[in-house]
């Protein structure tokens, strides 16, 4: 029995040695791929992104966010920084990145073998005892592991760019919402000043009407104008509060952390627009969605090539081990090798080829449309 178990474990270790240790080491890191996301975010926005994975980290960042916003007037840069640290939706996108790393880890690990031990002849009085040890694994997974690992690595790199794209999109949306909120409060302030002037004019019209210097029709026009401005002021204040609520949601704030302010007026426009003649080339080279689209195209091609190589053999499994049978004092050892595979009844090569071609064309045209 010890010999059977030893041979089975030896075969198991041999299969485990086929694992891609370098890729596994990269993929099993708790924040696998996040360095790329943080680097892209820092370069594009100047703000720091954080992937929070423990209560202690969340508590520390909550205190940091509270120190930035509570009771203070925040700038656009501070709003972007708070959003990248505190937005729950962004943390969900980073979790998707972690799941992609787990998929890569699983693929690089290789097929998971199964070990079986069976013992017979344990009934009292039976002189024949048999111990069988086997290790079973998929041949197809072993043969195609390198190709599948490459495809999984492409998908992992694509997930990094997708997470970076979500980060940049949130930063852009937060900056735009901050501008909208500041503009709304500035507009409300302008309407408020106009309302003050209209109130003074209405009061003056009433005094002139008492002296007979102003007709009742003119007084009524002044009073109506004042009432219209009062309605506009209420609407402007409501729009300003709604704009701030939208900003609060993007920042992921609630409770007393929402007690912050935005400036009363927008910053001055730059004196001149930046002159970049190569702006289109820079966009095509640096936009993360285009880079992710190119990686998706490579991944589709890799999966299509892999499907073409294995379309006639859908699954195969090898079982190897040793059986020890004892009768009396004599031991008889018999090696066990069992190969099982399935062949589809119908030839699905045309279907697989058609599907792979259409997936590739869809990805290629989507990439061209985005560009």
mmCIF file of N, CA and C in Angstrom, residues 154-234:
data_model
loop_
_atom_site.group_PDB
_atom_site.id
_atom_site.type_symbol
_atom_site.label_atom_id
_atom_site.label_comp_id
_atom_site.label_asym_id
_atom_site.label_seq_id
_atom_site.Cartn_x
_atom_site.Cartn_y
_atom_site.Cartn_z
ATOM 1 N N UNK A 154 -3.126 37.588 -21.574
ATOM 2 C CA UNK A 154 -3.645 38.700 -22.375
ATOM 3 C C UNK A 154 -4.921 39.254 -21.758
ATOM 4 N N UNK A 155 -5.788 38.387 -21.299
ATOM 5 C CA UNK A 155 -7.020 38.833 -20.652
ATOM 6 C C UNK A 155 -6.725 39.551 -19.336
ATOM 7 N N UNK A 156 -5.692 39.109 -18.618
ATOM 8 C CA UNK A 156 -5.305 39.782 -17.374
ATOM 9 C C UNK A 156 -4.780 41.182 -17.658
ATOM 10 N N UNK A 157 -3.967 41.311 -18.696
ATOM 11 C CA UNK A 157 -3.476 42.642 -19.078
ATOM 12 C C UNK A 157 -4.629 43.529 -19.535
ATOM 13 N N UNK A 158 -5.582 42.937 -20.217
ATOM 14 C CA UNK A 158 -6.761 43.692 -20.632
ATOM 15 C C UNK A 158 -7.561 44.145 -19.414
ATOM 16 N N UNK A 159 -7.659 43.298 -18.398
ATOM 17 C CA UNK A 159 -8.368 43.677 -17.170
ATOM 18 C C UNK A 159 -7.664 44.832 -16.455
ATOM 19 N N UNK A 160 -6.340 44.862 -16.504
ATOM 20 C CA UNK A 160 -5.607 45.987 -15.916
ATOM 21 C C UNK A 160 -5.975 47.295 -16.607
ATOM 22 N N UNK A 161 -6.013 47.253 -17.940
ATOM 23 C CA UNK A 161 -6.354 48.465 -18.683
ATOM 24 C C UNK A 161 -7.812 48.851 -18.472
ATOM 25 N N UNK A 162 -8.683 47.850 -18.335
ATOM 26 C CA UNK A 162 -10.086 48.155 -18.054
ATOM 27 C C UNK A 162 -10.232 48.851 -16.700
ATOM 28 N N UNK A 163 -9.495 48.368 -15.691
ATOM 29 C CA UNK A 163 -9.531 49.010 -14.372
ATOM 30 C C UNK A 163 -8.955 50.426 -14.444
ATOM 31 N N UNK A 164 -7.885 50.593 -15.223
ATOM 32 C CA UNK A 164 -7.323 51.935 -15.397
ATOM 33 C C UNK A 164 -8.313 52.846 -16.106
ATOM 34 N N UNK A 165 -9.031 52.296 -17.096
ATOM 35 C CA UNK A 165 -10.036 53.090 -17.786
ATOM 36 C C UNK A 165 -11.159 53.524 -16.855
ATOM 37 N N UNK A 166 -11.586 52.629 -15.970
ATOM 38 C CA UNK A 166 -12.609 52.994 -14.986
ATOM 39 C C UNK A 166 -12.108 54.087 -14.051
ATOM 40 N N UNK A 167 -10.831 53.998 -13.691
ATOM 41 C CA UNK A 167 -10.255 55.012 -12.806
ATOM 42 C C UNK A 167 -10.223 56.377 -13.482
ATOM 43 N N UNK A 168 -9.760 56.415 -14.730
ATOM 44 C CA UNK A 168 -9.691 57.689 -15.454
ATOM 45 C C UNK A 168 -11.085 58.237 -15.737
ATOM 46 N N UNK A 169 -12.040 57.343 -16.041
ATOM 47 C CA UNK A 169 -13.406 57.803 -16.289
ATOM 48 C C UNK A 169 -14.005 58.437 -15.034
ATOM 49 N N UNK A 170 -13.753 57.820 -13.876
ATOM 50 C CA UNK A 170 -14.254 58.393 -12.624
ATOM 51 C C UNK A 170 -13.599 59.740 -12.347
ATOM 52 N N UNK A 171 -12.295 59.839 -12.576
ATOM 53 C CA UNK A 171 -11.607 61.106 -12.353
ATOM 54 C C UNK A 171 -12.176 62.197 -13.261
ATOM 55 N N UNK A 172 -12.409 61.860 -14.529
ATOM 56 C CA UNK A 172 -12.971 62.834 -15.467
ATOM 57 C C UNK A 172 -14.376 63.243 -15.056
ATOM 58 N N UNK A 173 -15.204 62.276 -14.700
ATOM 59 C CA UNK A 173 -16.577 62.573 -14.296
ATOM 60 C C UNK A 173 -16.603 63.410 -13.012
ATOM 61 N N UNK A 174 -15.714 63.119 -12.086
ATOM 62 C CA UNK A 174 -15.663 63.902 -10.841
ATOM 63 C C UNK A 174 -15.245 65.340 -11.108
ATOM 64 N N UNK A 175 -14.244 65.527 -11.945
ATOM 65 C CA UNK A 175 -13.803 66.894 -12.264
ATOM 66 C C UNK A 175 -14.925 67.670 -12.963
ATOM 67 N N UNK A 176 -15.593 67.029 -13.903
ATOM 68 C CA UNK A 176 -16.679 67.707 -14.608
ATOM 69 C C UNK A 176 -17.833 68.038 -13.663
ATOM 70 N N UNK A 177 -18.163 67.107 -12.756
ATOM 71 C CA UNK A 177 -19.243 67.365 -11.809
ATOM 72 C C UNK A 177 -18.874 68.474 -10.843
ATOM 73 N N UNK A 178 -17.589 68.538 -10.438
ATOM 74 C CA UNK A 178 -17.138 69.643 -9.579
ATOM 75 C C UNK A 178 -17.328 70.968 -10.292
ATOM 76 N N UNK A 179 -16.980 71.036 -11.582
ATOM 77 C CA UNK A 179 -17.151 72.270 -12.355
ATOM 78 C C UNK A 179 -18.629 72.630 -12.442
ATOM 79 N N UNK A 180 -19.478 71.632 -12.676
ATOM 80 C CA UNK A 180 -20.918 71.896 -12.744
ATOM 81 C C UNK A 180 -21.454 72.405 -11.410
ATOM 82 N N UNK A 181 -20.968 71.829 -10.310
ATOM 83 C CA UNK A 181 -21.432 72.274 -8.986
ATOM 84 C C UNK A 181 -20.989 73.701 -8.704
ATOM 85 N N UNK A 182 -19.729 74.008 -8.986
ATOM 86 C CA UNK A 182 -19.239 75.371 -8.765
ATOM 87 C C UNK A 182 -20.005 76.359 -9.640
ATOM 88 N N UNK A 183 -20.230 75.978 -10.912
ATOM 89 C CA UNK A 183 -20.984 76.863 -11.801
ATOM 90 C C UNK A 183 -22.406 77.073 -11.314
ATOM 91 N N UNK A 184 -23.022 76.020 -10.772
ATOM 92 C CA UNK A 184 -24.394 76.153 -10.275
ATOM 93 C C UNK A 184 -24.451 77.083 -9.074
ATOM 94 N N UNK A 185 -23.496 76.968 -8.137
ATOM 95 C CA UNK A 185 -23.483 77.861 -6.980
ATOM 96 C C UNK A 185 -23.151 79.294 -7.403
ATOM 97 N N UNK A 186 -22.293 79.449 -8.390
ATOM 98 C CA UNK A 186 -21.994 80.801 -8.872
ATOM 99 C C UNK A 186 -23.226 81.429 -9.524
ATOM 100 N N UNK A 187 -23.953 80.628 -10.312
ATOM 101 C CA UNK A 187 -25.185 81.140 -10.928
ATOM 102 C C UNK A 187 -26.213 81.508 -9.866
ATOM 103 N N UNK A 188 -26.324 80.667 -8.830
ATOM 104 C CA UNK A 188 -27.263 80.978 -7.745
ATOM 105 C C UNK A 188 -26.868 82.272 -7.051
ATOM 106 N N UNK A 189 -25.563 82.495 -6.891
ATOM 107 C CA UNK A 189 -25.111 83.740 -6.280
ATOM 108 C C UNK A 189 -25.429 84.958 -7.134
ATOM 109 N N UNK A 190 -25.275 84.835 -8.448
ATOM 110 C CA UNK A 190 -25.601 85.951 -9.340
ATOM 111 C C UNK A 190 -27.087 86.268 -9.305
ATOM 112 N N UNK A 191 -27.907 85.215 -9.308
ATOM 113 C CA UNK A 191 -29.357 85.443 -9.223
ATOM 114 C C UNK A 191 -29.713 86.061 -7.875
ATOM 115 N N UNK A 192 -29.017 85.649 -6.813
ATOM 116 C CA UNK A 192 -29.272 86.226 -5.497
ATOM 117 C C UNK A 192 -28.951 87.712 -5.452
ATOM 118 N N UNK A 193 -27.833 88.109 -6.086
ATOM 119 C CA UNK A 193 -27.504 89.542 -6.123
ATOM 120 C C UNK A 193 -28.530 90.315 -6.953
ATOM 121 N N UNK A 194 -28.962 89.712 -8.058
ATOM 122 C CA UNK A 194 -29.997 90.361 -8.863
ATOM 123 C C UNK A 194 -31.298 90.470 -8.076
ATOM 124 N N UNK A 195 -31.592 89.437 -7.268
ATOM 125 C CA UNK A 195 -32.794 89.475 -6.440
ATOM 126 C C UNK A 195 -32.725 90.613 -5.424
ATOM 127 N N UNK A 196 -31.532 90.839 -4.847
ATOM 128 C CA UNK A 196 -31.383 91.946 -3.905
ATOM 129 C C UNK A 196 -31.642 93.284 -4.567
ATOM 130 N N UNK A 197 -31.113 93.463 -5.784
ATOM 131 C CA UNK A 197 -31.353 94.725 -6.500
ATOM 132 C C UNK A 197 -32.829 94.876 -6.855
ATOM 133 N N UNK A 198 -33.466 93.749 -7.243
ATOM 134 C CA UNK A 198 -34.885 93.812 -7.602
ATOM 135 C C UNK A 198 -35.737 94.146 -6.384
ATOM 136 N N UNK A 199 -35.391 93.619 -5.214
ATOM 137 C CA UNK A 199 -36.134 93.942 -3.994
ATOM 138 C C UNK A 199 -36.035 95.435 -3.686
ATOM 139 N N UNK A 200 -34.835 95.982 -3.850
ATOM 140 C CA UNK A 200 -34.660 97.414 -3.606
ATOM 141 C C UNK A 200 -35.471 98.245 -4.601
ATOM 142 N N UNK A 201 -35.462 97.801 -5.878
ATOM 143 C CA UNK A 201 -36.228 98.532 -6.889
ATOM 144 C C UNK A 201 -37.725 98.444 -6.615
ATOM 145 N N UNK A 202 -38.199 97.291 -6.159
ATOM 146 C CA UNK A 202 -39.623 97.137 -5.864
ATOM 147 C C UNK A 202 -40.035 98.020 -4.693
ATOM 148 N N UNK A 203 -39.155 98.075 -3.684
ATOM 149 C CA UNK A 203 -39.458 98.943 -2.536
ATOM 150 C C UNK A 203 -39.467 100.407 -2.941
ATOM 151 N N UNK A 204 -38.558 100.814 -3.804
ATOM 152 C CA UNK A 204 -38.506 102.186 -4.280
ATOM 153 C C UNK A 204 -39.742 102.515 -5.109
ATOM 154 N N UNK A 205 -40.171 101.540 -5.934
ATOM 155 C CA UNK A 205 -41.370 101.766 -6.746
ATOM 156 C C UNK A 205 -42.594 101.977 -5.858
ATOM 157 N N UNK A 206 -42.670 101.230 -4.760
ATOM 158 C CA UNK A 206 -43.794 101.396 -3.850
ATOM 159 C C UNK A 206 -43.782 102.784 -3.216
ATOM 160 N N UNK A 207 -42.597 103.285 -2.833
ATOM 161 C CA UNK A 207 -42.490 104.611 -2.232
ATOM 162 C C UNK A 207 -42.833 105.701 -3.243
ATOM 163 N N UNK A 208 -42.364 105.497 -4.511
ATOM 164 C CA UNK A 208 -42.696 106.491 -5.540
ATOM 165 C C UNK A 208 -44.181 106.480 -5.840
ATOM 166 N N UNK A 209 -44.797 105.285 -5.745
ATOM 167 C CA UNK A 209 -46.241 105.227 -5.985
ATOM 168 C C UNK A 209 -47.018 105.975 -4.933
ATOM 169 N N UNK A 210 -46.529 105.990 -3.682
ATOM 170 C CA UNK A 210 -47.205 106.732 -2.614
ATOM 171 C C UNK A 210 -47.161 108.234 -2.851
ATOM 172 N N UNK A 211 -46.120 108.697 -3.511
ATOM 173 C CA UNK A 211 -46.000 110.128 -3.803
ATOM 174 C C UNK A 211 -46.672 110.496 -5.115
ATOM 175 N N UNK A 212 -47.105 109.503 -5.871
ATOM 176 C CA UNK A 212 -47.746 109.766 -7.156
ATOM 177 C C UNK A 212 -46.774 109.899 -8.306
ATOM 178 N N UNK A 213 -45.485 109.679 -8.076
ATOM 179 C CA UNK A 213 -44.493 109.811 -9.144
ATOM 180 C C UNK A 213 -44.443 108.592 -10.045
ATOM 181 N N UNK A 214 -45.051 107.481 -9.640
ATOM 182 C CA UNK A 214 -45.015 106.244 -10.425
ATOM 183 C C UNK A 214 -46.420 105.648 -10.458
ATOM 184 N N UNK A 215 -46.834 105.286 -11.673
ATOM 185 C CA UNK A 215 -48.181 104.748 -11.831
ATOM 186 C C UNK A 215 -48.276 103.341 -11.233
ATOM 187 N N UNK A 216 -49.525 102.910 -11.045
ATOM 188 C CA UNK A 216 -49.745 101.577 -10.498
ATOM 189 C C UNK A 216 -49.267 100.476 -11.457
ATOM 190 N N UNK A 217 -49.399 100.729 -12.757
ATOM 191 C CA UNK A 217 -48.941 99.733 -13.751
ATOM 192 C C UNK A 217 -47.429 99.545 -13.667
ATOM 193 N N UNK A 218 -46.707 100.665 -13.530
ATOM 194 C CA UNK A 218 -45.241 100.553 -13.415
ATOM 195 C C UNK A 218 -44.858 99.864 -12.105
ATOM 196 N N UNK A 219 -45.589 100.178 -11.038
ATOM 197 C CA UNK A 219 -45.310 99.498 -9.772
ATOM 198 C C UNK A 219 -45.548 97.995 -9.889
ATOM 199 N N UNK A 220 -46.637 97.616 -10.577
ATOM 200 C CA UNK A 220 -46.951 96.193 -10.735
ATOM 201 C C UNK A 220 -45.848 95.483 -11.522
ATOM 202 N N UNK A 221 -45.308 96.149 -12.559
ATOM 203 C CA UNK A 221 -44.229 95.519 -13.333
ATOM 204 C C UNK A 221 -43.004 95.267 -12.465
ATOM 205 N N UNK A 222 -42.683 96.215 -11.605
ATOM 206 C CA UNK A 222 -41.526 96.026 -10.720
ATOM 207 C C UNK A 222 -41.769 94.874 -9.736
ATOM 208 N N UNK A 223 -43.007 94.788 -9.203
ATOM 209 C CA UNK A 223 -43.317 93.723 -8.252
ATOM 210 C C UNK A 223 -43.299 92.350 -8.926
ATOM 211 N N UNK A 224 -43.808 92.276 -10.165
ATOM 212 C CA UNK A 224 -43.806 91.002 -10.906
ATOM 213 C C UNK A 224 -42.386 90.566 -11.210
ATOM 214 N N UNK A 225 -41.547 91.527 -11.617
ATOM 215 C CA UNK A 225 -40.147 91.195 -11.911
ATOM 216 C C UNK A 225 -39.443 90.661 -10.663
ATOM 217 N N UNK A 226 -39.754 91.259 -9.517
ATOM 218 C CA UNK A 226 -39.160 90.788 -8.269
ATOM 219 C C UNK A 226 -39.620 89.372 -7.943
ATOM 220 N N UNK A 227 -40.892 89.086 -8.157
ATOM 221 C CA UNK A 227 -41.409 87.734 -7.886
ATOM 222 C C UNK A 227 -40.785 86.713 -8.828
ATOM 223 N N UNK A 228 -40.600 87.080 -10.103
ATOM 224 C CA UNK A 228 -39.967 86.164 -11.062
ATOM 225 C C UNK A 228 -38.529 85.849 -10.654
ATOM 226 N N UNK A 229 -37.815 86.857 -10.199
ATOM 227 C CA UNK A 229 -36.442 86.628 -9.754
ATOM 228 C C UNK A 229 -36.408 85.752 -8.509
ATOM 229 N N UNK A 230 -37.390 85.900 -7.649
ATOM 230 C CA UNK A 230 -37.437 85.045 -6.452
ATOM 231 C C UNK A 230 -37.621 83.581 -6.850
ATOM 232 N N UNK A 231 -38.479 83.319 -7.849
ATOM 233 C CA UNK A 231 -38.658 81.945 -8.322
ATOM 234 C C UNK A 231 -37.367 81.422 -8.970
ATOM 235 N N UNK A 232 -36.702 82.265 -9.759
ATOM 236 C CA UNK A 232 -35.444 81.860 -10.390
ATOM 237 C C UNK A 232 -34.364 81.584 -9.346
ATOM 238 N N UNK A 233 -34.362 82.380 -8.286
ATOM 239 C CA UNK A 233 -33.381 82.156 -7.228
ATOM 240 C C UNK A 233 -33.616 80.818 -6.539
ATOM 241 N N UNK A 234 -34.877 80.485 -6.267
ATOM 242 C CA UNK A 234 -35.181 79.193 -5.643
ATOM 243 C C UNK A 234 -34.776 78.045 -6.560
#
